[in-house]
Short mmCIF file of C-alpha atoms in Angstrom, two decimals:
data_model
loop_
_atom_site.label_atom_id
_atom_site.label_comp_id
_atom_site.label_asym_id
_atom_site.label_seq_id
_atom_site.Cartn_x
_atom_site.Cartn_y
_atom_site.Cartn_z
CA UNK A 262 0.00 0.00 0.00
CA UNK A 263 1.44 3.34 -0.97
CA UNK A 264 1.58 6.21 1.76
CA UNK A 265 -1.10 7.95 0.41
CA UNK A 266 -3.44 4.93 0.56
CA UNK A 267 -2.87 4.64 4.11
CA UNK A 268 -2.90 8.12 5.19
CA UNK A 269 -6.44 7.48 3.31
CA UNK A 270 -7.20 4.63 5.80
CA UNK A 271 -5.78 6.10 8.51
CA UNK A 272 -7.98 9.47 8.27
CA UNK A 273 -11.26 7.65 7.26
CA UNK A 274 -10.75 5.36 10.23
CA UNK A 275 -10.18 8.19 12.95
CA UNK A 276 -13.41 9.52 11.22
CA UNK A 277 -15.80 6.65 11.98
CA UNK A 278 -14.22 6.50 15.23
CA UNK A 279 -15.88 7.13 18.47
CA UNK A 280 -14.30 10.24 20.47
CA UNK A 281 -14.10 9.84 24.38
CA UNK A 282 -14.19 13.21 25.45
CA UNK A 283 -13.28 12.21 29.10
CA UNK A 284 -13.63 14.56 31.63
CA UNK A 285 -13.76 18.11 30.64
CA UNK A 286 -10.72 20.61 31.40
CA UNK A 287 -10.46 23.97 32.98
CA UNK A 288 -7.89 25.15 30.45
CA UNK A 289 -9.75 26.98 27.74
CA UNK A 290 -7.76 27.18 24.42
CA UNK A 291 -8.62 30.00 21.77
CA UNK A 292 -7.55 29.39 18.35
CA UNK A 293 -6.06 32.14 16.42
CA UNK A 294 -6.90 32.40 12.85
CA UNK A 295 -3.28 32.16 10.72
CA UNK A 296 -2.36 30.54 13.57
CA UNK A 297 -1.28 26.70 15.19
CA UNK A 298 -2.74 25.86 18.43
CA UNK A 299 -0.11 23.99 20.19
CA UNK A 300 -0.76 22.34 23.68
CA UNK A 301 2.34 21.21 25.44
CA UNK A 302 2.63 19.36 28.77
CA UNK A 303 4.51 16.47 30.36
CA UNK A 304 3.57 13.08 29.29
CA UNK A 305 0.30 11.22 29.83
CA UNK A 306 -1.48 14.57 31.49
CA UNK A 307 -4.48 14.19 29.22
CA UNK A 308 -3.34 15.76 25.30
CA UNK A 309 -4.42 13.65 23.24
CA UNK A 310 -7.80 13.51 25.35
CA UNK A 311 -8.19 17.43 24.91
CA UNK A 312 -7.92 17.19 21.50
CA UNK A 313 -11.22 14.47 21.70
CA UNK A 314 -12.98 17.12 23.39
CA UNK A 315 -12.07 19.82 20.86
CA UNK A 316 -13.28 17.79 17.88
CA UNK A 317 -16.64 16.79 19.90
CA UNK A 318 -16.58 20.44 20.30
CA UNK A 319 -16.56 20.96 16.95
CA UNK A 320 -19.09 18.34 15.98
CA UNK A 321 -21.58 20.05 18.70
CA UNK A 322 -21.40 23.32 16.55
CA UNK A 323 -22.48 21.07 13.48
CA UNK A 324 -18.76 21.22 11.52
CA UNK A 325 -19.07 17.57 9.30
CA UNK A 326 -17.19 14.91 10.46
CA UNK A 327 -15.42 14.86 7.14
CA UNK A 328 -13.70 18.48 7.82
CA UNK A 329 -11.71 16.83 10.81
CA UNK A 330 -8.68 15.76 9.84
CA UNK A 331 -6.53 13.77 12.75
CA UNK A 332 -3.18 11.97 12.57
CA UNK A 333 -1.74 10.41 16.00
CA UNK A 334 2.27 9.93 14.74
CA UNK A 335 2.84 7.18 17.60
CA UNK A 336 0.83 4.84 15.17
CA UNK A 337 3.46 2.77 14.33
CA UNK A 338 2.14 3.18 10.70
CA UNK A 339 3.42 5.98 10.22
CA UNK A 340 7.22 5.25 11.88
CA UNK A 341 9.76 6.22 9.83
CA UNK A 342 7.84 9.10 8.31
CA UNK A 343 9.76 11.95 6.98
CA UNK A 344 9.77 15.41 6.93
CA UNK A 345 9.57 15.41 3.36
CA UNK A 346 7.26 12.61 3.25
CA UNK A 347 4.47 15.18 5.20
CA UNK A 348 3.06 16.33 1.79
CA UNK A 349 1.48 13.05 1.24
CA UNK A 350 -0.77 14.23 4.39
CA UNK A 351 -2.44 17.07 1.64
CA UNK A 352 -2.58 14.71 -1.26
CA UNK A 353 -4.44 12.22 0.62
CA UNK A 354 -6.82 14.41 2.45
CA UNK A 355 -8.13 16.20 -1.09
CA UNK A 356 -7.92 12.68 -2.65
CA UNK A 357 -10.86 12.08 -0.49
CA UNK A 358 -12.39 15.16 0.03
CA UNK A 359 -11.24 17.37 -3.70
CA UNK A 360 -14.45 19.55 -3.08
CA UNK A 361 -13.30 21.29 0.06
CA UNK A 362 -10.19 22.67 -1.20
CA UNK A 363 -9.90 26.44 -0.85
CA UNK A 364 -13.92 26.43 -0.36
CA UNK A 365 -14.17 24.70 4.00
CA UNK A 366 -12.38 25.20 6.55
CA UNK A 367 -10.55 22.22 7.16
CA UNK A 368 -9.21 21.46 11.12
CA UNK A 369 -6.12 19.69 11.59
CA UNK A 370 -5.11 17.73 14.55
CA UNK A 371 -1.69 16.24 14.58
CA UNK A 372 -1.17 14.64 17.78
CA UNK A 373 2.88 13.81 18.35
CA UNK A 374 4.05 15.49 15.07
CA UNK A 375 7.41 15.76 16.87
CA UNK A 376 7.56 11.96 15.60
CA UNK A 377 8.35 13.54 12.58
CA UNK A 378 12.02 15.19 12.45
CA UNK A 379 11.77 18.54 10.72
CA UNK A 380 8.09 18.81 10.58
CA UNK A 381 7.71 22.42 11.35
CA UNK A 382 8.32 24.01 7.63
CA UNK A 383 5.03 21.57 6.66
CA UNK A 384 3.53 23.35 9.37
CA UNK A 385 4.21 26.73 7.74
CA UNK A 386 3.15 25.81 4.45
CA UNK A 387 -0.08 24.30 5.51
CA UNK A 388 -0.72 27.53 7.48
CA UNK A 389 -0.16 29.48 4.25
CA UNK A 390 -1.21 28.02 1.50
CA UNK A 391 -4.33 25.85 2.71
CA UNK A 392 -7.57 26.94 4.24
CA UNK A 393 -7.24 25.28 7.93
CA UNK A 394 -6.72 25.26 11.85
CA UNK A 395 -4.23 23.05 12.67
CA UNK A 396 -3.89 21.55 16.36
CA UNK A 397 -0.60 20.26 17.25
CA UNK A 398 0.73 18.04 20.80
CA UNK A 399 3.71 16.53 21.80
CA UNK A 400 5.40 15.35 24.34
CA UNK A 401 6.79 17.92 26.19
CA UNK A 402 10.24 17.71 25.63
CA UNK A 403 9.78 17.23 21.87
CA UNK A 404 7.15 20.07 21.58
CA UNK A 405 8.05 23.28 23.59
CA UNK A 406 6.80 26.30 23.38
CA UNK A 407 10.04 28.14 23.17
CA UNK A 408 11.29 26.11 20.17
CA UNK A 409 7.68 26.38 18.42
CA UNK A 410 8.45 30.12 18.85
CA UNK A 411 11.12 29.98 16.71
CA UNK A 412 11.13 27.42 14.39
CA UNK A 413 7.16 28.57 13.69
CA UNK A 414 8.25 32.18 12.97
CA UNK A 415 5.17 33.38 14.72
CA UNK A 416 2.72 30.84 13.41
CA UNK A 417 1.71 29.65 16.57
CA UNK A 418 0.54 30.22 20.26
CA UNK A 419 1.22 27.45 22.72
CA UNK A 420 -0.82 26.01 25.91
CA UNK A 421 0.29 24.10 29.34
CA UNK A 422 -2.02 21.12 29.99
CA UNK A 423 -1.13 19.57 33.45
CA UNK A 424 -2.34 16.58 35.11
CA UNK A 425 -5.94 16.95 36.85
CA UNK A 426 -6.12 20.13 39.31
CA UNK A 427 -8.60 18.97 42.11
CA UNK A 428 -11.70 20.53 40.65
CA UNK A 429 -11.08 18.03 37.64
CA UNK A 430 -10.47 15.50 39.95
CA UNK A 431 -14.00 16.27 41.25
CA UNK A 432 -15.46 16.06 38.12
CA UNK A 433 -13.79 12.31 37.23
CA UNK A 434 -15.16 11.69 40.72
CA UNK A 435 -18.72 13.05 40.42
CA UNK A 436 -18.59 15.13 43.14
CA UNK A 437 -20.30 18.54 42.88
CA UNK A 438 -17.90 21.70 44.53
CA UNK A 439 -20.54 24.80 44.03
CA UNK A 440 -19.45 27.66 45.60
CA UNK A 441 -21.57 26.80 48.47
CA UNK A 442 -21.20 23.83 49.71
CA UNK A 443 -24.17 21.87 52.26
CA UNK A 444 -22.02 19.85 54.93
CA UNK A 445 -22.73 16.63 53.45
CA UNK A 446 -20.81 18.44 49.99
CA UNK A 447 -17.99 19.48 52.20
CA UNK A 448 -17.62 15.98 53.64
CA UNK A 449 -17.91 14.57 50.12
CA UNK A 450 -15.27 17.17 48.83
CA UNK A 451 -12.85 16.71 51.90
CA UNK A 452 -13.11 12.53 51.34
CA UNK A 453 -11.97 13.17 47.60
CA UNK A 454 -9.46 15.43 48.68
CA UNK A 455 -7.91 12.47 50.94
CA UNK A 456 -7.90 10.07 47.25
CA UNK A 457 -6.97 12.96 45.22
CA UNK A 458 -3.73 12.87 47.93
CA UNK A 459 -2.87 9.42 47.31
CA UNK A 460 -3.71 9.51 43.63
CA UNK A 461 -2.52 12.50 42.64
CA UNK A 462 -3.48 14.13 39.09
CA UNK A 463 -2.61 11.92 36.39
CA UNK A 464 -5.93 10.79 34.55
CA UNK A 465 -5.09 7.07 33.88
CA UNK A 466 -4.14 6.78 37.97
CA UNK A 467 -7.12 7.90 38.86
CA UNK A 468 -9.33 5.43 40.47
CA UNK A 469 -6.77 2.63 40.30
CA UNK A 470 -5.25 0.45 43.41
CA UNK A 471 -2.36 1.60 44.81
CA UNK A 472 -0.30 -1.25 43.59
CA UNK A 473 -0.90 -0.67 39.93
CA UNK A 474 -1.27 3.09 40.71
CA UNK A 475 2.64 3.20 41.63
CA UNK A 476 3.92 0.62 38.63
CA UNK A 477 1.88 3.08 36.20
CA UNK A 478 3.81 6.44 38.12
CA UNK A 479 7.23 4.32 37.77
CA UNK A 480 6.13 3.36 33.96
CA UNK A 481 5.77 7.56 33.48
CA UNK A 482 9.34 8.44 34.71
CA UNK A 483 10.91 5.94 32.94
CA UNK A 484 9.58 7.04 29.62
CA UNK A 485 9.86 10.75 30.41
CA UNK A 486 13.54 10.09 31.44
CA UNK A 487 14.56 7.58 28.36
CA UNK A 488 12.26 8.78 26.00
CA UNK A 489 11.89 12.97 26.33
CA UNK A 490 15.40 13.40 27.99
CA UNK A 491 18.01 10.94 26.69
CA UNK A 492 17.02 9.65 23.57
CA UNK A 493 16.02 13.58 22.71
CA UNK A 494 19.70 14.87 23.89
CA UNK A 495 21.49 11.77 22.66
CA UNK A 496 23.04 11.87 26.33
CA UNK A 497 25.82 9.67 26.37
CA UNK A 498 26.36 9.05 30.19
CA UNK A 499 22.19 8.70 31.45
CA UNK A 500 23.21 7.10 35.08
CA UNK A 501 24.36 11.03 36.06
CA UNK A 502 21.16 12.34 35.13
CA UNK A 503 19.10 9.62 36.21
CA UNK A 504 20.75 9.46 39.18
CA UNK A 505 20.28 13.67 39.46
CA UNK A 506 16.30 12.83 38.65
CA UNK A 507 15.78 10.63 41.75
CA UNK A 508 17.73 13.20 44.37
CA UNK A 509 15.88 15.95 43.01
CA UNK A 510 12.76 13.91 43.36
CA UNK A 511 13.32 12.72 46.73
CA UNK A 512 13.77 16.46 47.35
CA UNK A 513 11.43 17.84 46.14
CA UNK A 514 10.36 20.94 47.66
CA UNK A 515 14.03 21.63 49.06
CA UNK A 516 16.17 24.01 48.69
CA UNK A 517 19.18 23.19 45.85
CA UNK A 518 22.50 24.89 44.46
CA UNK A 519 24.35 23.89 41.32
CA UNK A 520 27.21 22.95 43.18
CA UNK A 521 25.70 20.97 45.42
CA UNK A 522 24.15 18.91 43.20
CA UNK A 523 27.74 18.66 40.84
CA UNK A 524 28.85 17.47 44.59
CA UNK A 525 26.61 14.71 44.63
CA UNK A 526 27.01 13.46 41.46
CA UNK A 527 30.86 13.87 42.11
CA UNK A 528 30.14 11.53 45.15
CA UNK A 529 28.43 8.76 43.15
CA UNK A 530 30.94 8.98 40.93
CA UNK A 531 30.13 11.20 38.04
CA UNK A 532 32.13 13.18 36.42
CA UNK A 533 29.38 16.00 35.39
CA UNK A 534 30.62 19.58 35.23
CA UNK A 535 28.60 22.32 36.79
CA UNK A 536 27.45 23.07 33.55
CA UNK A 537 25.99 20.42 32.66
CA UNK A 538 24.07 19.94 35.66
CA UNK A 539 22.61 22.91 34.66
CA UNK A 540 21.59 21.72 31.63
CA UNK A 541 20.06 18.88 32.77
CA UNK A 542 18.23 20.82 34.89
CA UNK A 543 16.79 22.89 32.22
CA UNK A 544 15.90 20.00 29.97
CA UNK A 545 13.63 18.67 33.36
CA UNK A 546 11.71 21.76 33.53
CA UNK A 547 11.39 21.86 29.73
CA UNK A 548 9.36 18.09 30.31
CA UNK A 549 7.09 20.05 32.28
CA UNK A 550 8.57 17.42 35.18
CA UNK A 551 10.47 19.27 37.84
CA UNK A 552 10.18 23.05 38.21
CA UNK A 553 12.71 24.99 39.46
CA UNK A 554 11.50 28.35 41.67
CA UNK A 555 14.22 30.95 42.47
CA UNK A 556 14.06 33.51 45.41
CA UNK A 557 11.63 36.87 45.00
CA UNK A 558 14.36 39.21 44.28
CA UNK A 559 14.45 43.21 42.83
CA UNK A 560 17.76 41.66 41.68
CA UNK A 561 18.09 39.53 38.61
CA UNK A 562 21.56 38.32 39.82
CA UNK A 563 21.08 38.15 43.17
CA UNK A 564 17.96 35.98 42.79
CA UNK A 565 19.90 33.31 40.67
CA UNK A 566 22.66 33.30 42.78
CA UNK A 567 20.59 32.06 45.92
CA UNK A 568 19.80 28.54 46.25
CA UNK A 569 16.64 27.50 44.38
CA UNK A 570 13.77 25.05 45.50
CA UNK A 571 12.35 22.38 43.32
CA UNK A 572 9.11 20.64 42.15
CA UNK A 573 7.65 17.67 41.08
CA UNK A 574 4.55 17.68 38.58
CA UNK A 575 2.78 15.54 40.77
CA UNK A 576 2.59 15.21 44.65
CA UNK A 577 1.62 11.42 44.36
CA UNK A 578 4.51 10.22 41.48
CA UNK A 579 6.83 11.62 44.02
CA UNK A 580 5.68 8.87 46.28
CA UNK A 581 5.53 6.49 43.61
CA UNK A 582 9.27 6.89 42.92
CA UNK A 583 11.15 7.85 45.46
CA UNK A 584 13.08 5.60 48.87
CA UNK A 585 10.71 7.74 51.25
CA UNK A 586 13.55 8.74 53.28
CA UNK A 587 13.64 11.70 52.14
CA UNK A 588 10.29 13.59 51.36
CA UNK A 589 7.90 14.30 53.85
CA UNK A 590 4.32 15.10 53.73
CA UNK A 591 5.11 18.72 54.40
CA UNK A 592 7.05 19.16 51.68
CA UNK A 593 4.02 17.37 49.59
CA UNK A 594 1.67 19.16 50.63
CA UNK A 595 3.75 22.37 49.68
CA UNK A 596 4.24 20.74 46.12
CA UNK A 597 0.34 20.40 46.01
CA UNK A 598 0.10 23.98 46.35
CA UNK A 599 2.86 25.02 44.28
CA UNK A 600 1.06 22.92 41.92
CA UNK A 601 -2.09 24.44 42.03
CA UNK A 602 -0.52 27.97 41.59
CA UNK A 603 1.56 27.02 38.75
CA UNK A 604 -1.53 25.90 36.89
CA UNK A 605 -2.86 29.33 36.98
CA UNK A 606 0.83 31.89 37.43
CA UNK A 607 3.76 31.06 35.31
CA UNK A 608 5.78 33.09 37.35
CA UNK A 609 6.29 31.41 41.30
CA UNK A 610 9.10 32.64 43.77
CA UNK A 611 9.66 31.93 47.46
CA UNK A 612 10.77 34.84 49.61
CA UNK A 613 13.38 35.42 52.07
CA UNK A 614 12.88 38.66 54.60
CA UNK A 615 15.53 40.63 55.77
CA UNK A 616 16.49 38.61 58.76
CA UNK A 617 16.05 35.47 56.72
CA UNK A 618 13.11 34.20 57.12
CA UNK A 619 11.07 32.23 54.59
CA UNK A 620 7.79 32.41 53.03
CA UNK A 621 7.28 29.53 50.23
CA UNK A 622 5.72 31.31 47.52
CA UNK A 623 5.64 35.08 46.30
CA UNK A 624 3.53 35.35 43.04
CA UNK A 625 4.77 38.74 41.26
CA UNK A 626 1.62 40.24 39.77
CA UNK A 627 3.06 42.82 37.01
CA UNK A 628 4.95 45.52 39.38
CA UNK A 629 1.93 45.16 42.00
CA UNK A 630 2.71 43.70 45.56
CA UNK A 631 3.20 39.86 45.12
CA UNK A 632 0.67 37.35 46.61
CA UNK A 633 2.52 35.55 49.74
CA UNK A 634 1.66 32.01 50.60
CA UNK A 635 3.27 30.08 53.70
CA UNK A 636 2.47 26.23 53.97
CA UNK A 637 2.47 24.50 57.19
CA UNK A 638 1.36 20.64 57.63
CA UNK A 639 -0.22 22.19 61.00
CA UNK A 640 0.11 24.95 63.23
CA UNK A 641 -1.00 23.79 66.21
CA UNK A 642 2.42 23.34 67.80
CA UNK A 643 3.46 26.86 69.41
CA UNK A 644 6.88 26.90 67.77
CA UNK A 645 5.79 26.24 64.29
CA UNK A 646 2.83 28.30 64.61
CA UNK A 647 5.16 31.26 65.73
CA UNK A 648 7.83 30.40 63.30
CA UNK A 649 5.49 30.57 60.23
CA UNK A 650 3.17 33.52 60.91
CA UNK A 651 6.27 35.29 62.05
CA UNK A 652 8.05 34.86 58.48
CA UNK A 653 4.99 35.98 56.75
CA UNK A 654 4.57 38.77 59.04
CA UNK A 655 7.75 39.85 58.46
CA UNK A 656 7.13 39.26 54.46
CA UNK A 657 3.71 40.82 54.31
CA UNK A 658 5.58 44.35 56.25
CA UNK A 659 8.88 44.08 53.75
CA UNK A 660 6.72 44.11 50.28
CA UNK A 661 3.47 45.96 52.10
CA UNK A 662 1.07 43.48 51.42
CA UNK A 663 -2.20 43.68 53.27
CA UNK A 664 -3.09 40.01 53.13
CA UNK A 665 -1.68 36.71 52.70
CA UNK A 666 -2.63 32.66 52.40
CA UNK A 667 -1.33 29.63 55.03
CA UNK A 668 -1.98 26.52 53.86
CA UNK A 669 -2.82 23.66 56.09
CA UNK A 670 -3.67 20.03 55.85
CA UNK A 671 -7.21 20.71 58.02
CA UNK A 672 -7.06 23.96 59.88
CA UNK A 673 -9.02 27.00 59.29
CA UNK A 674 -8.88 30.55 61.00
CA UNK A 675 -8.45 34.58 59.97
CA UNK A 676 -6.20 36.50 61.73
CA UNK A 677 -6.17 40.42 61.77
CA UNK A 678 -3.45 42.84 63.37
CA UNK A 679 -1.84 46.06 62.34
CA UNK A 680 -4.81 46.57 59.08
CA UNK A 681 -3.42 43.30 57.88
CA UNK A 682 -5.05 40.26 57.44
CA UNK A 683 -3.74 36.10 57.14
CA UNK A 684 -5.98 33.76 56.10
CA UNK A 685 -5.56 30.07 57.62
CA UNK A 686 -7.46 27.71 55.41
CA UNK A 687 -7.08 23.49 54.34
CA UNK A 688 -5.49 22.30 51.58
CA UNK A 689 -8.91 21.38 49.94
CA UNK A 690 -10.37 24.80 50.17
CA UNK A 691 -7.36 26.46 48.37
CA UNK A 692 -7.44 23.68 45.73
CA UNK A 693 -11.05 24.21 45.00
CA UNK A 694 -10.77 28.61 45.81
CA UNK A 695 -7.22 30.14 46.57
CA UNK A 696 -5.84 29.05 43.96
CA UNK A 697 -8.28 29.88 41.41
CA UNK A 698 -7.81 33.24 42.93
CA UNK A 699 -4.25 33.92 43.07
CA UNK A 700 -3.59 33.18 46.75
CA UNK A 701 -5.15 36.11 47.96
CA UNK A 702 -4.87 39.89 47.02
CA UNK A 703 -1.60 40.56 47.89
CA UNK A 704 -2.93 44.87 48.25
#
């Protein structure tokens, strides 16, 4: 069968196809005419799903099947393709459909084009010369925004897709979360909460025993760190950043400095310059997989010269994963809520006050005061309680903010002094409102 036969086959059979839109996302894409719409995100957070929904969309506002045209370039069909084998994609298309050309809008969805080396210029073309909206994914380290930037000269806007924030997990679970919830809501919100803890945000964990749930999170960083990292940088000595993976992972939400980490390596017997410890670290962030979050500074250099903290995409694959010695449920449940803001701010700091004291996250909002959010497991010990509200005190004074988040596992208060105001609330409640928010007005 020549390559235009099957791309025949292949189209006609994602067209008879059923679509499983799964359960509907808070991220709301807008398509730019002239433009790709490019959703990038780490690996199995739900892509290829989003695109189902946007083609039911499109069916719901009456656009014929036959105008959807959707390629998935991990069918292993189409392995081996080449860039300049992408033309056959056009060819086939009209071969079926010769009426639409130039006359209907034609949508595109090419999930894992990356599969395809030098597939952006086909891109272009099909931007230019055809009438269309294309829809591109990939896995995250083979699709990122900042190279679609450039090597799209402008043809295309890009979109973050994470794995379930805890309103979607509601949703998968059924479980209303109105604005005002009865007490029987709040005690069905606050059970789904304790699940969404152990399960985490990945769609195909969700629901599944913990057993399987950990072999699937375990399945994830394998192919994120083979697949996205070292196959894509042809890495020739993995075990150093595999080995830099699992520390980072085991600390996540812990302070880290690039020569620190050289000086682990160095101990396990790597020979990994600083510099490319940095890289590595850059390529992890690019795999939307560990985020790095640098200190709230007026200073560009002073903020990247101070130690920086680190997160994992998900709270629960960092149990999955790790020995356990390391991370503690503190420092989860402050990766749950740096989480939750880094769906909704791109930019995330932690602050230090004068005296050094810590606050976990400072959200700059655009030359206005930042949003300040402290988390703390509990504060119903006297020292931590004083140690905590004292930092963000201190904090709130230094950058004049009038009001501030703590986030606890269960505990729930507002406290007022000097005209400024900290509010205490659970982990749940900021999931479902904080968040959503920004934290809190930070004036």
């Amino acid at each position: 069968m020549s390559l235009v036969e099957m791309l025949k086959a292949l189209i006609l059979d994602s067209q008879d196809g059923r679509l499983e839109p799964g359960v509907p996302r808070e991220l709301q894409v807008a398509p730019v005419p002239g433009k790709a719409t490019v959703l990038v995100g780490v690996r199995r957070c739900g892509k290829s799903t989003y695109l189902s929904q946007v083609m039911h969309g499109l069916l719901a506002r009456d656009v014929p099947r036959e105008n959807i045209l959707y390629l998935n370039f991990f069918d292993d069909r189409l392995h081996g393709m080449r860039h300049d084998d992408l033309g056959a994609i056009v060819e086939a298309y009209f071969g079926l459909y010769p009426a639409k050309k130039d006359t209907e809008t034609v949508h595109c969805f090419f999930d894992e084009i990356q599969m395809v080396p030098g597939w952006e210029p086909f891109i272009d073309r099909l931007l230019r010369t055809e009438k269309c909206q294309i829809y591109l994914t990939g896995s995250s380290a083979k699709l990122l925004s900042k190279e679609v930037a450039t090597q799209m000269r402008g043809r295309a806007l890009s979109w973050e897709l994470f794995p379930f924030s805890f309103r979607e997990y509601l949703r998968f679970a059924g479980v209303p979360a109105g604005e005002a919830l009865s007490t029987r809501g709040r005690l069905l919100v606050q059970d789904a909460f304790e699940r969404y803890w152990a399960e985490g945000g990945f769609p195909e964990v969700a629901g599944l025993r913990r057993d399987l749930r950990i072999a699937t999170h375990q399945d994830y960083l394998n192919a994120i760190l083979f697949r996205d990292l070292i196959e894509r940088h042809d890495i020739s000595h993995p075990k150093a950043l595999t080995d830099l993976a699992y520390w980072l992972i085991d600390n996540a939400g812990s302070l880290y400095s690039i020569n620190g980490l050289t000086g682990h390596l160095k101990a396990l017997g790597h020979r990994a310059p600083k510099a490319a410890v940095s890289e590595y670290l850059e390529w992890f962030e690019d795999a939307y997989f560990l985020f790095t979050v640098r200190l709230h500074d007026a200073s560009l250099t002073r903020s990247l010269a101070n130690p920086k903290k680190i997160y994992c995409v998900d709270h629960s694959l960092v149990t999955s994963v790790t020995s356990g010695l390391l991370v503690n449920s503190g420092h989860l449940l402050e990766n749950l809520v740096f989480m939750a803001l880094r769906r909704r701010h791109s930019e995330i700091r932690y602050y230090r006050t004068r005296t050094g004291r810590e606050v976990d996250f400072a959200i700059p909002d655009r030359g206005r005061v930042p949003a300040l959010v402290q988390v703390s497991q509990s504060l119903a010990d006297r020292a931590t309680r004083k140690r905590e509200l004292a930092a963000l005190g201190e904090a709130m004074r230094e950058v004049e903010a009038k009001a501030a988040t703590v986030v606890t596992w269960s505990e729930q208060e507002v406290l007022e002094s000097e005209g400024r105001r900290i509010e205490v609330t659970p982990a749940w409640r900021f999931l479902l409102d904080g968040a959503a928010r920004g934290a809190g007005s930070g004036s």
